[in-house]
Amino acid sequence: MSMLDLFAWLVLIVLLFSTIAVVVMVAMLPGMIARRRGHPWAEAVAIGGWVTLFLGFVLWPVILIWAYVDVPVRQAGAAEAGQ
C-alpha cells in the first residue's frame, strides 16, 4: 500500500466516525433541549429523538418542536372551576 492509500483509509475512517458522532448528537438534541427547558415530558422527548434515529429522522422535526412546546400549568383555581 502506498502512502496515498493509507491517507485515503485514514480520511475514510475519520469521516465514518464523524458521521456517527453527528447522527448521535442530532438524536440527543431534542432530549437535551427538553431537559434544559424543564419540559414536563422531557424523557418522552428524549426517547422520541432516539426512535427517530431508527426511522430515518422522518419525524425528527416534530420531536424537536415538541422539545420547545410546554404544556401550560393549570392554576389551582382554574382546576376547581372546571370541575
Coordinates of C-alpha atoms in Angstrom, one line a residue:
M1 CA 0.0 0.0 0.0
S2 CA 1.3 3.4 -0.9
M3 CA 1.2 6.4 1.3
L4 CA -1.8 7.8 -0.7
D5 CA -3.7 4.6 0.1
L6 CA -3.1 4.9 3.8
F7 CA -4.1 8.6 3.7
A8 CA -7.3 7.6 1.9
W9 CA -8.1 5.0 4.5
L10 CA -7.4 7.5 7.3
V11 CA -9.8 10.0 5.8
L12 CA -12.5 7.4 5.3
I13 CA -12.2 6.3 8.9
V14 CA -12.4 9.9 10.2
L15 CA -15.4 10.6 8.0
L16 CA -17.1 7.5 9.3
F17 CA -16.6 8.3 12.9
S18 CA -17.6 12.0 12.3
T19 CA -20.8 10.9 10.6
I20 CA -21.7 8.6 13.5
A21 CA -20.9 11.3 16.1
V22 CA -23.1 13.8 14.2
V23 CA -26.0 11.4 14.0
V24 CA -25.8 10.6 17.7
M25 CA -25.7 14.3 18.6
V26 CA -28.7 15.0 16.4
A27 CA -30.6 12.2 18.0
M28 CA -29.7 13.5 21.5
L29 CA -30.5 17.2 20.7
P30 CA -34.3 17.2 21.4
G31 CA -33.9 15.4 24.8
M32 CA -31.1 17.8 25.9
I33 CA -33.2 20.8 24.9
A34 CA -36.3 19.5 26.7
R35 CA -34.3 18.8 29.9
R36 CA -32.7 22.2 29.8
R37 CA -36.1 23.9 29.4
G38 CA -37.7 21.8 32.2
H39 CA -40.2 20.2 29.8
P40 CA -42.8 18.1 31.7
W41 CA -42.2 15.1 29.4
A42 CA -38.5 15.5 28.8
E43 CA -37.8 11.8 28.9
A44 CA -40.5 11.1 26.3
V45 CA -38.9 13.8 24.1
A46 CA -35.5 12.2 24.5
I47 CA -36.9 8.7 23.6
G48 CA -38.6 10.2 20.6
G49 CA -35.3 11.6 19.4
W50 CA -33.7 8.2 19.6
V51 CA -36.7 6.5 18.0
T52 CA -36.5 8.8 15.0
L53 CA -32.9 7.7 14.6
F54 CA -34.2 4.3 13.6
L55 CA -36.9 5.7 11.4
G56 CA -34.5 7.8 9.3
F57 CA -35.2 11.1 11.1
V58 CA -38.6 11.4 9.4
L59 CA -40.4 12.7 12.5
W60 CA -37.3 14.4 14.0
P61 CA -38.6 18.0 13.3
V62 CA -41.8 17.1 15.1
I63 CA -39.8 15.9 18.1
L64 CA -37.7 19.0 18.0
I65 CA -40.7 21.2 18.1
W66 CA -42.2 19.2 20.9
A67 CA -39.0 19.9 22.9
Y68 CA -39.8 23.6 22.7
V69 CA -43.5 23.4 23.4
D70 CA -44.5 23.4 27.0
V71 CA -48.0 22.5 28.3
P72 CA -49.3 25.4 30.4
V73 CA -49.6 24.6 34.1
R74 CA -53.1 24.8 35.4
Q75 CA -53.8 27.2 38.2
A76 CA -55.4 25.7 41.3
G77 CA -58.5 27.9 40.9
A78 CA -58.9 27.0 37.2
A79 CA -58.8 23.3 38.1
E80 CA -61.6 23.7 40.6
A81 CA -63.7 25.9 38.3
G82 CA -63.6 23.2 35.6
Q83 CA -65.0 20.5 37.9

